[in-house]
Amino acid sequence: MHRCPKGWPMIIIMLGMTLLAAQSVSFGIDPAQLGAGAKGTLSATLTIPSDLKQTHDPTVENDFFYLKASHPALTFGRINYPKPTKIKAEDEWEYHGRVTLSLPFTVRQNATVGRIEIPAEMAFNLCYESGICLPPEEKAEQVALEILPSGVTDTPEFIEEDKVSETGETLVVSVGTAGSDIPPPDDPAENPLTRFLIFALIAFVGGIIMNAMPCILPVISIRTMSIVRQAQEDKKRILSHSMAYTGGILIAFVILSAVVVILKLAGESVGWGFQFQNIWFNIILISIIHVFALSLFDVFIINAPGISGANKASARSGIWGSFAGGLIAVPLATACSAPLLGPAIGFAFLQPVWVIPIFFLLIGLGLAFPFILLGFIPSALKVIPKPGEWMNVFKEIMGFILIGVALWMLYDLYQMTDGDYLFRVLLFLGMLSFAAWLYGRFVRPEYKSFTKWNVTLWVLVIIIASSMYFLPYEAKVAQPVAVSQDGLLIQAPKAPAGWYQFSPKVVNTLIDRSEPVFLDFGAVWCKTCKLNETRVLFRPDTMEEFKAKGVNLIKGDFTHGDPEIQKWMEKHNRAGVPFNILYIPGKEPVIFSEIISRKAIQDALALIPDKE
């Protein structure tokens, strides 16, 4: 693109030319009346004087020539740029005479009926053929739109590509922020209530399936131990335990949904499992699992200092233990995205914020459903043998399983931080273990209340002091990574050779080149992501199949959160990882289930035409 010469004389000349230039900008909207869910186009036309031109670089975003607009009642897509008058280079288009930019939009389902004013802005930067450029300018205007009751209008479906503008020029989609794309159009035969109920059912079933996911293993271990104990108790108490477990799950989901709603209202972009992006959250969860494991080895028994008598303590701890198991189930479960859960959460996150708590509670009910059934059908527990030494053995096996899960999570923490910090966390867990032993050894019914309260105080001091000493974390500066010969693709860290780092520009550029692209969005704390990668995506034979079809393999790391990745997933109505999609030139992209099979990959690759 042309660059302006330096120097005050030229600046004075340019200012004079600005006064003489007769450019103008006019805004418009079509149609001017729309109902909820309908689509339209906001446009701005720039009239360019005969001796000037407007240039545009289609490989970057907002290069001083763009149209933008925003309104809470509307969802906007990408900027549509018309076919240029002249293409001087791949990164330099020229426009002469008149040029119209347009923004497609969709009226949100919850939009209030009535007239709205949409603030729109067009930026441009005119230049002379000699290379002298005028200063960049911006023109802003309020564009009016009448929102009608749902079903009043019947507008044609908007097509992003090959749409003809008022001037007869063919529009092409430029490289832009993928997350701002308009979601796929709803089925016109499906009313909003039906669609809501379908996704609500999907959320419930997805919650049930989540019980089979690897991230829920520690909770299943705790619940299994509880079930073994319940089988030896009065069958009426089994329902109480199940309801306590369900209550813990629902309360945890209410808290989680409240955090999500608050963050979204504050303008933050969040998705499923976002809390695992926080190092402190992972450490707290690891500590809780570690302490649960110690309790299964009888290092300590939860017994508040003020309660006297083992019988009184045991009578209460069972129900509270089930409730605590439900509380822990939720943060662990969100490390996975079960089949069917992705579309349901994606739908909820794109609706008004009051929908999110409803869907979270439905997922919670699904997660607790197998144990609710067990509570109402206690006869199913007859298959469990009578009490005996096997119960102690089984309890200790469950303890080792929890230790294994804690070690797994420590490995995730190592990938998020570094070896030095992992060692400090291990030292903290050692102090936590000592504190748990101290509590279990001296906070017992046979000791006086003063001793129990004094020991409890020291336990808290040890935990707090060791956490303050060992756990502060300072992120290190990332080291530079290798870049491909063309400077576009950068090798993705912690992935086999041939996988490259994600960026919207990279993916859009590859798609514009009509090259197939496979996206893998994951996180080190996402157990389903790791299973997909080790079992399917990173296998040499799978990568050979990708290579044979000329597929570009792009990996996005959502471990610490990434707004661009979040936007890209929201574009496809998904709210969390794992997220996998294959872009095929000339065809609709293929979105994969949360759990990927090799056959699913092979079937999708078969849709790509063979190289000539």
Coordinates of C-alpha atoms in Angstrom, one line a residue:
M1 CA 0.0 0.0 0.0
H2 CA 1.1 3.6 -0.5
R3 CA 2.8 5.4 2.3
C4 CA 2.7 9.1 3.0
P5 CA 6.0 11.1 2.5
K6 CA 7.4 12.7 5.6
G7 CA 8.0 16.4 6.2
W8 CA 6.1 19.5 7.1
P9 CA 5.8 20.8 3.6
M10 CA 4.0 17.7 2.5
I11 CA 1.7 17.8 5.6
I12 CA 0.7 21.4 4.7
I13 CA 0.0 20.2 1.1
M14 CA -2.0 17.3 2.4
L15 CA -4.1 19.5 4.6
G16 CA -4.9 21.8 1.7
M17 CA -5.9 18.8 -0.4
T18 CA -8.2 17.6 2.4
L19 CA -10.1 20.9 2.1
L20 CA -10.4 20.5 -1.7
A21 CA -11.5 16.8 -1.6
A22 CA -15.2 16.3 -2.2
Q23 CA -15.6 12.8 -0.8
S24 CA -18.9 12.0 1.0
V25 CA -20.3 9.1 3.0
S26 CA -23.9 7.9 3.1
F27 CA -25.3 5.3 5.4
G28 CA -28.3 3.0 4.8
I29 CA -30.0 -0.1 6.2
D30 CA -32.0 -2.7 4.3
P31 CA -34.7 -3.6 5.2
A32 CA -35.6 -0.8 7.5
Q33 CA -38.2 -2.9 9.4
L34 CA -37.3 -6.4 10.8
G35 CA -38.7 -8.8 13.4
A36 CA -36.8 -10.8 16.0
G37 CA -34.5 -13.3 14.4
A38 CA -34.6 -11.7 11.0
K39 CA -31.5 -10.6 9.0
G40 CA -30.6 -7.4 7.3
T41 CA -27.6 -5.4 6.1
L42 CA -26.2 -2.0 7.2
S43 CA -24.1 -0.3 4.5
A44 CA -22.0 2.8 4.0
T45 CA -21.1 4.2 0.6
L46 CA -18.0 6.3 0.1
T47 CA -17.9 8.7 -2.9
I48 CA -14.3 9.2 -4.0
P49 CA -13.2 12.2 -6.1
S50 CA -11.9 11.4 -9.5
D51 CA -8.2 12.2 -8.7
L52 CA -8.1 10.1 -5.5
K53 CA -8.4 6.4 -4.7
Q54 CA -9.0 4.2 -1.7
T55 CA -6.7 1.3 -1.0
H56 CA -7.4 -1.9 1.1
D57 CA -5.2 -4.7 2.3
P58 CA -7.5 -7.8 2.5
T59 CA -5.0 -9.8 4.5
V60 CA -5.4 -7.7 7.7
E61 CA -8.2 -6.3 9.7
N62 CA -9.3 -2.6 9.9
D63 CA -6.5 -1.2 7.7
F64 CA -7.9 2.4 8.0
F65 CA -10.8 1.3 5.7
Y66 CA -13.7 -0.3 7.5
L67 CA -17.3 -0.1 8.6
K68 CA -18.3 -0.9 12.1
A69 CA -21.6 -0.7 14.1
S70 CA -22.9 -2.1 17.4
H71 CA -26.2 -2.4 19.2
P72 CA -27.2 -4.8 22.0
A73 CA -30.3 -5.8 20.0
L74 CA -28.3 -6.9 17.0
T75 CA -25.6 -9.5 16.2
F76 CA -23.2 -8.3 13.5
G77 CA -21.2 -10.4 11.0
R78 CA -18.0 -9.6 9.1
I79 CA -17.4 -6.6 6.8
N80 CA -18.2 -7.3 3.2
Y81 CA -15.8 -5.6 0.8
P82 CA -16.7 -5.2 -2.9
K83 CA -14.6 -6.4 -5.8
P84 CA -11.8 -3.9 -6.2
T85 CA -11.4 -1.6 -9.3
K86 CA -7.8 -2.8 -9.5
I87 CA -5.7 -5.4 -7.8
K88 CA -2.1 -4.2 -7.7
A89 CA -0.9 -6.9 -5.4
E90 CA -2.2 -9.6 -3.1
D91 CA -2.2 -7.1 -0.2
E92 CA -3.2 -4.0 -2.2
W93 CA -6.6 -3.4 -3.7
E94 CA -7.7 -0.1 -5.2
Y95 CA -11.1 1.5 -5.4
H96 CA -12.2 4.4 -7.6
G97 CA -15.4 6.3 -7.9
R98 CA -17.7 4.8 -5.4
V99 CA -17.3 1.9 -3.0
T100 CA -19.9 0.4 -0.6
L101 CA -19.1 -1.6 2.5
S102 CA -21.7 -3.6 4.3
L103 CA -22.3 -5.4 7.6
P104 CA -24.8 -8.2 7.8
F105 CA -26.7 -8.5 11.1
T106 CA -29.3 -10.5 12.8
V107 CA -32.0 -9.1 15.2
R108 CA -31.6 -11.0 18.6
Q109 CA -34.6 -13.1 19.7
N110 CA -34.9 -11.0 22.9
A111 CA -34.8 -7.7 21.1
T112 CA -37.4 -5.1 22.3
V113 CA -40.0 -4.1 19.8
G114 CA -39.7 -0.5 18.6
R115 CA -37.4 2.0 16.9
I116 CA -33.7 1.8 17.7
E117 CA -30.8 4.0 16.6
I118 CA -27.6 2.1 15.5
P119 CA -24.3 4.0 15.8
A120 CA -22.4 3.3 12.7
E121 CA -18.9 4.5 11.6
M122 CA -17.0 4.3 8.4
A123 CA -13.2 4.9 8.3
F124 CA -11.2 5.6 5.1
N125 CA -7.8 6.9 4.0
L126 CA -7.8 8.4 0.5
C127 CA -4.5 8.7 -1.6
Y128 CA -3.3 10.3 -4.8
E129 CA -1.7 8.1 -7.5
S130 CA 1.6 10.0 -6.8
G131 CA 1.6 8.3 -3.3
I132 CA 0.6 11.4 -1.3
C133 CA -2.1 10.3 1.2
L134 CA -4.7 12.4 3.0
P135 CA -5.0 11.9 6.8
P136 CA -7.4 9.1 7.8
E137 CA -11.0 10.2 8.3
E138 CA -14.0 8.8 10.1
K139 CA -17.7 9.5 9.4
A140 CA -20.3 8.5 12.0
E141 CA -24.1 8.5 11.8
Q142 CA -27.1 7.0 13.7
V143 CA -29.0 4.6 11.4
A144 CA -32.6 3.9 12.3
L145 CA -34.2 0.4 12.4
E146 CA -37.8 -0.5 13.3
I147 CA -38.0 -3.8 15.2
L148 CA -41.3 -5.5 14.7
P149 CA -43.0 -8.3 16.6
S150 CA -41.7 -11.8 15.8
G151 CA -43.2 -13.3 12.6
V152 CA -44.3 -10.0 11.0
T153 CA -41.5 -9.8 8.5
D154 CA -40.5 -12.4 6.0
T155 CA -37.0 -11.4 4.8
P156 CA -34.9 -13.5 2.5
E157 CA -32.0 -15.5 4.0
F158 CA -28.8 -13.5 3.9
I159 CA -25.9 -15.0 1.9
E160 CA -22.5 -13.7 2.9
E161 CA -20.7 -14.6 -0.4
D162 CA -21.4 -13.5 -3.9
K163 CA -24.0 -11.0 -2.9
V164 CA -24.6 -8.2 -5.4
S165 CA -24.5 -4.6 -4.0
E166 CA -26.3 -1.6 -5.1
T167 CA -23.6 -0.8 -7.6
G168 CA -23.7 -4.2 -9.2
E169 CA -20.3 -5.3 -7.8
T170 CA -19.8 -8.7 -6.4
L171 CA -19.0 -8.7 -2.7
V172 CA -16.4 -10.9 -1.1
V173 CA -15.9 -11.6 2.6
S174 CA -12.7 -10.1 4.0
V175 CA -10.4 -11.5 6.7
G176 CA -12.1 -10.5 9.9
T177 CA -12.8 -11.5 13.5
A178 CA -14.3 -14.9 13.2
G179 CA -16.1 -14.6 16.5
S180 CA -18.3 -11.8 15.1
D181 CA -19.9 -14.0 12.4
I182 CA -23.6 -14.4 12.4
P183 CA -24.7 -17.8 13.7
P184 CA -26.2 -20.2 11.3
P185 CA -29.9 -19.4 10.5
D186 CA -32.5 -21.2 12.5
D187 CA -34.8 -23.6 11.0
P188 CA -37.9 -21.5 10.0
A189 CA -40.2 -24.4 10.8
E190 CA -38.9 -24.6 14.4
N191 CA -40.4 -22.1 16.8
P192 CA -38.2 -20.7 19.6
L193 CA -40.0 -22.6 22.4
T194 CA -39.5 -25.9 20.6
R195 CA -35.8 -25.1 19.9
F196 CA -35.4 -24.2 23.6
L197 CA -37.0 -27.4 24.8
I198 CA -34.9 -29.6 22.4
F199 CA -31.6 -28.0 23.7
A200 CA -32.9 -28.3 27.3
L201 CA -33.4 -32.1 26.8
I202 CA -29.9 -32.3 25.2
A203 CA -28.4 -30.6 28.3
F204 CA -30.1 -33.1 30.6
V205 CA -29.0 -36.1 28.6
G206 CA -25.5 -34.6 28.3
G207 CA -25.3 -34.3 32.1
I208 CA -26.2 -38.1 32.4
I209 CA -23.5 -39.0 29.8
M210 CA -21.0 -36.9 31.8
N211 CA -21.0 -39.6 34.5
A212 CA -19.0 -41.7 32.0
M213 CA -16.3 -39.1 31.4
P214 CA -12.8 -39.4 32.8
C215 CA -12.9 -36.1 34.7
I216 CA -15.7 -37.4 36.9
L217 CA -13.6 -40.4 38.1
P218 CA -12.7 -39.0 41.5
V219 CA -16.3 -38.2 42.3
I220 CA -17.4 -41.6 41.2
S221 CA -14.8 -43.1 43.5
I222 CA -16.1 -41.1 46.4
R223 CA -19.7 -41.9 45.5
T224 CA -18.9 -45.6 45.1
M225 CA -17.5 -45.7 48.6
S226 CA -20.5 -44.0 49.9
I227 CA -22.8 -46.4 48.1
V228 CA -21.0 -49.4 49.7
R229 CA -21.6 -47.9 53.1
Q230 CA -25.2 -47.0 52.4
A231 CA -25.9 -50.6 51.3
Q232 CA -25.3 -51.7 54.9
E233 CA -27.6 -49.0 56.4
D234 CA -31.3 -48.5 56.6
K235 CA -32.6 -48.3 53.0
K236 CA -34.6 -45.1 53.9
R237 CA -31.3 -43.3 54.4
I238 CA -30.1 -44.1 50.9
L239 CA -32.7 -41.6 49.5
S240 CA -31.4 -39.0 51.9
H241 CA -27.8 -39.5 50.7
S242 CA -28.9 -39.3 47.1
M243 CA -30.8 -36.1 47.7
A244 CA -27.9 -34.6 49.6
Y245 CA -25.5 -35.5 46.7
T246 CA -28.0 -33.9 44.2
G247 CA -28.3 -30.8 46.4
G248 CA -24.6 -30.4 46.4
I249 CA -24.5 -30.6 42.6
L250 CA -27.3 -28.2 42.1
I251 CA -25.9 -25.6 44.6
A252 CA -22.5 -25.9 42.9
F253 CA -24.0 -25.3 39.5
V254 CA -26.0 -22.3 40.8
I255 CA -22.8 -20.8 42.1
L256 CA -20.9 -21.5 38.8
S257 CA -23.8 -20.1 36.7
A258 CA -23.9 -17.0 38.9
V259 CA -20.2 -16.4 38.3
V260 CA -20.6 -16.9 34.5
V261 CA -23.6 -14.5 34.4
I262 CA -21.7 -11.8 36.3
L263 CA -18.6 -12.1 34.1
K264 CA -20.8 -12.0 30.9
L265 CA -22.7 -8.9 32.2
A266 CA -19.3 -7.4 32.8
G267 CA -18.3 -7.9 29.2
E268 CA -16.0 -10.9 29.7
S269 CA -15.9 -13.8 27.3
V270 CA -16.2 -17.0 29.2
G271 CA -16.9 -20.6 28.2
W272 CA -17.4 -24.1 29.7
G273 CA -14.6 -25.0 32.1
F274 CA -13.2 -21.5 32.2
Q275 CA -12.3 -21.8 35.9
F276 CA -9.5 -24.4 35.1
Q277 CA -7.7 -21.5 33.4
N278 CA -6.9 -20.2 36.9
I279 CA -3.9 -21.8 38.6
W280 CA -5.2 -21.2 42.1
F281 CA -8.5 -23.0 41.2
N282 CA -6.5 -26.1 40.1
I283 CA -4.3 -26.0 43.3
I284 CA -7.4 -25.8 45.5
L285 CA -9.1 -28.7 43.7
I286 CA -5.9 -30.8 43.9
S287 CA -5.7 -30.1 47.6
I288 CA -9.3 -31.1 48.2
I289 CA -8.8 -34.4 46.3
H290 CA -5.6 -35.1 48.2
V291 CA -7.3 -34.5 51.5
F292 CA -10.2 -36.8 50.5
A293 CA -7.6 -39.5 49.7
L294 CA -6.0 -39.1 53.1
S295 CA -9.4 -39.5 54.8
L296 CA -9.9 -42.8 53.0
F297 CA -6.6 -44.0 54.5
D298 CA -8.0 -42.9 57.9
V299 CA -5.3 -40.3 58.4
F300 CA -8.1 -38.1 59.8
I301 CA -11.9 -38.1 60.2
I302 CA -13.9 -34.9 59.9
N303 CA -15.1 -34.1 63.4
A304 CA -15.6 -30.5 64.5
P305 CA -14.0 -29.8 67.9
G306 CA -17.3 -28.8 69.5
I307 CA -19.0 -32.1 68.8
S308 CA -18.6 -34.8 71.5
G309 CA -19.2 -38.4 70.9
A310 CA -18.2 -40.5 67.8
N311 CA -21.8 -41.7 67.3
K312 CA -23.0 -38.1 66.9
A313 CA -20.3 -37.3 64.5
S314 CA -20.8 -40.3 62.3
A315 CA -24.5 -39.7 62.2
R316 CA -24.0 -36.3 60.6
S317 CA -20.9 -36.8 58.5
G318 CA -22.5 -39.3 56.2
I319 CA -25.1 -36.9 54.8
W320 CA -22.7 -34.0 54.7
G321 CA -20.1 -36.2 53.0
S322 CA -22.7 -36.9 50.2
F323 CA -23.4 -33.2 50.0
A324 CA -19.7 -32.4 49.7
G325 CA -19.3 -35.1 47.0
G326 CA -21.9 -33.2 45.0
L327 CA -20.1 -29.9 45.5
I328 CA -16.8 -31.4 44.2
A329 CA -18.5 -33.2 41.3
V330 CA -19.3 -30.0 39.5
P331 CA -15.8 -28.3 39.2
L332 CA -14.3 -31.7 38.3
A333 CA -17.0 -32.4 35.7
T334 CA -16.5 -29.1 33.9
A335 CA -13.0 -30.3 32.9
C336 CA -14.8 -32.4 30.3
S337 CA -17.3 -31.6 27.7
A338 CA -19.4 -34.7 27.1
P339 CA -21.2 -35.7 23.9
L340 CA -24.3 -33.5 23.3
L341 CA -23.2 -31.1 26.0
G342 CA -21.3 -28.9 23.6
P343 CA -24.3 -27.9 21.5
A344 CA -26.4 -27.4 24.6
I345 CA -23.9 -25.1 26.4
G346 CA -23.2 -23.3 23.1
F347 CA -26.9 -22.6 22.7
A348 CA -27.3 -21.4 26.3
F349 CA -24.2 -19.1 26.2
L350 CA -25.7 -17.3 23.1
Q351 CA -29.1 -16.7 24.8
P352 CA -30.0 -14.0 27.3
V353 CA -28.1 -14.5 30.6
W354 CA -31.2 -15.8 32.5
V355 CA -31.1 -19.0 30.3
I356 CA -27.6 -20.0 31.5
P357 CA -28.7 -21.0 35.1
I358 CA -31.6 -23.0 33.7
F359 CA -29.3 -25.0 31.5
F360 CA -26.7 -25.5 34.2
L361 CA -29.3 -26.9 36.6
L362 CA -30.5 -29.2 33.9
I363 CA -27.0 -30.5 33.4
G364 CA -26.7 -30.9 37.2
L365 CA -29.9 -32.9 37.3
G366 CA -28.6 -35.2 34.5
L367 CA -25.3 -35.6 36.4
A368 CA -27.1 -36.6 39.6
F369 CA -29.9 -38.6 37.8
P370 CA -28.3 -42.1 38.1
F371 CA -27.9 -41.6 41.9
I372 CA -31.4 -40.2 42.2
L373 CA -32.7 -43.4 40.6
L374 CA -30.6 -45.4 43.0
G375 CA -32.2 -43.5 45.9
F376 CA -35.7 -44.4 44.8
I377 CA -34.8 -48.0 43.9
P378 CA -32.6 -49.1 46.9
S379 CA -33.2 -52.8 46.1
A380 CA -30.5 -52.4 43.4
L381 CA -27.9 -52.4 46.2
K382 CA -28.7 -56.0 47.1
V383 CA -25.9 -57.0 44.8
I384 CA -23.3 -55.6 47.2
P385 CA -21.9 -58.2 49.6
K386 CA -22.3 -58.1 53.4
P387 CA -19.9 -56.1 55.5
G388 CA -16.4 -57.5 56.0
E389 CA -12.7 -56.8 55.6
W390 CA -13.3 -56.4 51.8
M391 CA -14.8 -53.0 52.6
N392 CA -11.5 -51.7 54.1
V393 CA -9.6 -53.0 51.1
F394 CA -12.1 -51.4 48.7
K395 CA -11.9 -48.0 50.6
E396 CA -8.1 -48.0 50.4
I397 CA -8.2 -48.8 46.7
M398 CA -10.5 -45.8 46.2
G399 CA -7.9 -43.7 48.1
F400 CA -5.2 -44.8 45.6
I401 CA -7.5 -43.8 42.8
L402 CA -7.9 -40.3 44.2
I403 CA -4.1 -40.0 44.6
G404 CA -3.8 -41.0 41.0
V405 CA -6.2 -38.3 39.9
A406 CA -4.4 -35.7 42.0
L407 CA -1.1 -36.7 40.3
W408 CA -2.8 -36.4 36.9
M409 CA -3.9 -32.9 37.8
L410 CA -0.4 -32.1 39.0
Y411 CA 0.9 -33.0 35.6
D412 CA -1.6 -30.6 34.1
L413 CA -0.4 -27.9 36.5
Y414 CA 3.2 -28.6 35.4
Q415 CA 2.2 -28.0 31.8
M416 CA 0.5 -24.8 32.8
T417 CA 3.5 -23.5 34.8
D418 CA 7.0 -25.1 35.1
G419 CA 9.0 -27.7 37.1
D420 CA 10.1 -25.3 39.8
Y421 CA 6.6 -24.3 40.6
L422 CA 5.4 -27.9 40.6
F423 CA 8.0 -28.7 43.2
R424 CA 6.8 -25.8 45.4
V425 CA 3.2 -27.2 45.1
L426 CA 4.4 -30.6 46.1
L427 CA 6.0 -29.1 49.2
F428 CA 2.7 -27.4 50.0
L429 CA 0.9 -30.7 49.7
G430 CA 3.4 -32.2 52.1
M431 CA 2.6 -29.5 54.7
L432 CA -1.1 -30.1 54.0
S433 CA -0.7 -33.8 54.7
F434 CA 1.1 -33.0 58.0
A435 CA -1.8 -30.7 59.0
A436 CA -4.3 -33.4 58.1
W437 CA -2.4 -35.9 60.2
L438 CA -2.2 -33.5 63.1
Y439 CA -5.9 -32.9 63.0
G440 CA -6.7 -36.6 62.8
R441 CA -4.3 -37.5 65.6
F442 CA -5.5 -34.9 68.2
V443 CA -9.0 -33.8 67.3
R444 CA -10.7 -36.8 68.8
P445 CA -13.5 -37.3 71.3
E446 CA -11.0 -38.5 74.0
Y447 CA -9.2 -35.2 74.1
K448 CA -10.4 -32.1 75.9
S449 CA -12.0 -29.3 74.0
F450 CA -9.1 -26.9 74.7
T451 CA -6.7 -29.4 73.0
K452 CA -8.9 -29.9 70.0
W453 CA -9.5 -26.2 69.5
N454 CA -5.8 -25.4 70.0
V455 CA -4.7 -28.1 67.5
T456 CA -7.4 -26.9 65.0
L457 CA -6.0 -23.4 65.2
W458 CA -2.4 -24.7 64.5
V459 CA -3.7 -26.8 61.6
L460 CA -5.2 -23.6 60.0
V461 CA -1.9 -21.7 60.6
I462 CA 0.2 -24.4 59.0
I463 CA -2.1 -24.5 55.9
I464 CA -2.3 -20.7 55.5
A465 CA 1.4 -20.0 56.1
S466 CA 2.6 -22.8 53.8
S467 CA 0.3 -21.6 51.0
M468 CA 1.5 -18.1 51.3
Y469 CA 5.1 -19.2 51.3
F470 CA 5.1 -21.9 48.6
L471 CA 2.2 -21.0 46.2
P472 CA 2.8 -17.4 44.9
Y473 CA 3.3 -17.8 41.1
E474 CA 5.0 -15.5 38.6
A475 CA 4.5 -16.3 34.9
K476 CA 7.7 -16.6 32.9
V477 CA 8.2 -14.9 29.5
A478 CA 7.4 -17.3 26.7
Q479 CA 10.4 -18.3 24.5
P480 CA 10.3 -17.6 20.8
V481 CA 9.2 -20.6 18.6
A482 CA 10.1 -21.7 15.1
V483 CA 8.3 -20.1 12.1
S484 CA 7.7 -21.8 8.7
Q485 CA 9.5 -20.6 5.6
D486 CA 6.6 -18.5 4.4
G487 CA 6.3 -16.8 7.9
L488 CA 2.6 -17.8 8.2
L489 CA 2.6 -21.0 10.2
I490 CA 4.3 -21.3 13.6
Q491 CA 4.9 -24.7 15.2
A492 CA 2.4 -25.4 18.0
P493 CA 4.2 -26.2 21.3
K494 CA 3.4 -29.5 23.0
A495 CA 2.2 -31.0 19.8
P496 CA 3.8 -33.3 17.1
A497 CA 5.6 -31.7 14.2
G498 CA 3.1 -30.6 11.6
W499 CA 0.6 -28.9 14.0
Y500 CA 0.7 -25.1 14.0
Q501 CA -0.5 -22.4 16.3
F502 CA -3.9 -20.9 15.9
S503 CA -4.7 -17.4 14.9
P504 CA -7.7 -16.0 13.1
K505 CA -5.5 -14.5 10.4
V506 CA -3.8 -17.8 9.7
V507 CA -7.0 -19.8 9.4
N508 CA -8.8 -17.2 7.3
T509 CA -5.8 -16.9 5.0
L510 CA -5.6 -20.7 4.5
I511 CA -9.4 -20.8 3.8
D512 CA -9.1 -17.9 1.3
R513 CA -6.4 -20.0 -0.4
S514 CA -9.0 -22.8 -0.7
E515 CA -6.9 -25.1 1.4
P516 CA -8.5 -27.6 3.8
V517 CA -8.0 -26.7 7.5
F518 CA -8.5 -28.8 10.6
L519 CA -8.8 -27.0 13.9
D520 CA -8.1 -28.7 17.3
F521 CA -9.0 -26.5 20.3
G522 CA -8.0 -28.0 23.6
A523 CA -6.5 -27.4 27.1
V524 CA -4.1 -29.2 29.3
W525 CA -6.8 -29.6 32.0
C526 CA -9.3 -31.0 29.5
K527 CA -9.2 -34.8 29.9
T528 CA -11.4 -35.4 26.8
C529 CA -9.1 -33.3 24.7
K530 CA -6.1 -35.4 25.8
L531 CA -7.9 -38.6 25.0
N532 CA -8.9 -37.3 21.5
E533 CA -5.3 -36.3 20.8
T534 CA -3.5 -39.4 22.1
R535 CA -6.1 -41.9 20.7
V536 CA -6.8 -40.3 17.3
L537 CA -5.4 -36.8 16.3
F538 CA -1.7 -37.2 17.2
R539 CA -1.4 -40.8 16.0
P540 CA 1.1 -41.1 13.0
D541 CA -1.4 -42.9 10.8
T542 CA -4.1 -40.2 11.3
M543 CA -1.6 -37.5 10.6
E544 CA -0.5 -39.3 7.4
E545 CA -4.2 -39.3 6.3
F546 CA -4.4 -35.6 7.0
K547 CA -1.2 -35.1 5.0
A548 CA -2.5 -37.2 2.0
K549 CA -5.4 -34.8 1.7
G550 CA -3.3 -31.7 2.1
V551 CA -5.0 -30.6 5.3
N552 CA -3.4 -27.8 7.4
L553 CA -3.4 -28.9 11.1
I554 CA -4.0 -25.9 13.4
K555 CA -4.0 -26.2 17.2
G556 CA -5.4 -23.7 19.6
D557 CA -4.4 -23.7 23.3
F558 CA -7.3 -22.7 25.6
T559 CA -5.4 -23.6 28.8
H560 CA -5.2 -20.0 30.1
G561 CA -8.2 -18.8 28.1
D562 CA -8.0 -17.0 24.7
P563 CA -10.6 -14.5 23.6
E564 CA -10.0 -15.3 19.9
I565 CA -10.5 -19.0 20.5
Q566 CA -13.6 -18.2 22.6
K567 CA -15.1 -16.1 19.8
W568 CA -14.3 -18.7 17.2
M569 CA -16.1 -21.4 19.2
E570 CA -19.1 -19.1 19.8
K571 CA -19.3 -18.5 16.1
H572 CA -20.1 -22.2 15.8
N573 CA -22.4 -22.2 18.8
R574 CA -20.0 -24.0 21.1
A575 CA -18.8 -22.7 24.5
G576 CA -15.9 -25.0 25.5
V577 CA -13.2 -27.4 24.6
P578 CA -12.7 -29.9 23.0
F579 CA -13.7 -28.2 19.8
N580 CA -12.7 -29.8 16.4
I581 CA -13.8 -28.7 13.0
L582 CA -12.6 -29.4 9.4
Y583 CA -13.0 -26.7 6.8
I584 CA -13.4 -28.1 3.3
P585 CA -13.0 -25.8 0.2
G586 CA -16.4 -25.2 -1.4
K587 CA -18.3 -27.2 1.2
E588 CA -19.8 -26.8 4.6
P589 CA -17.4 -27.3 7.5
V590 CA -17.6 -30.5 9.5
I591 CA -17.9 -30.1 13.3
F592 CA -17.0 -33.2 15.3
S593 CA -18.5 -34.6 18.5
E594 CA -16.7 -34.0 21.8
I595 CA -15.3 -37.5 21.6
I596 CA -13.6 -38.1 18.2
S597 CA -13.3 -41.5 16.5
R598 CA -10.8 -42.3 13.8
K599 CA -13.7 -43.3 11.5
A600 CA -15.3 -39.9 12.0
I601 CA -12.0 -38.3 10.8
Q602 CA -11.7 -40.7 7.8
D603 CA -15.4 -40.0 6.8
A604 CA -14.8 -36.2 6.9
L605 CA -11.5 -36.5 5.0
A606 CA -13.3 -38.5 2.3
L607 CA -15.3 -35.3 1.5
I608 CA -12.1 -33.5 0.4
P609 CA -11.5 -33.9 -3.3
D610 CA -8.2 -35.7 -4.2
K611 CA -5.3 -33.6 -5.4
E612 CA -4.9 -33.5 -9.2

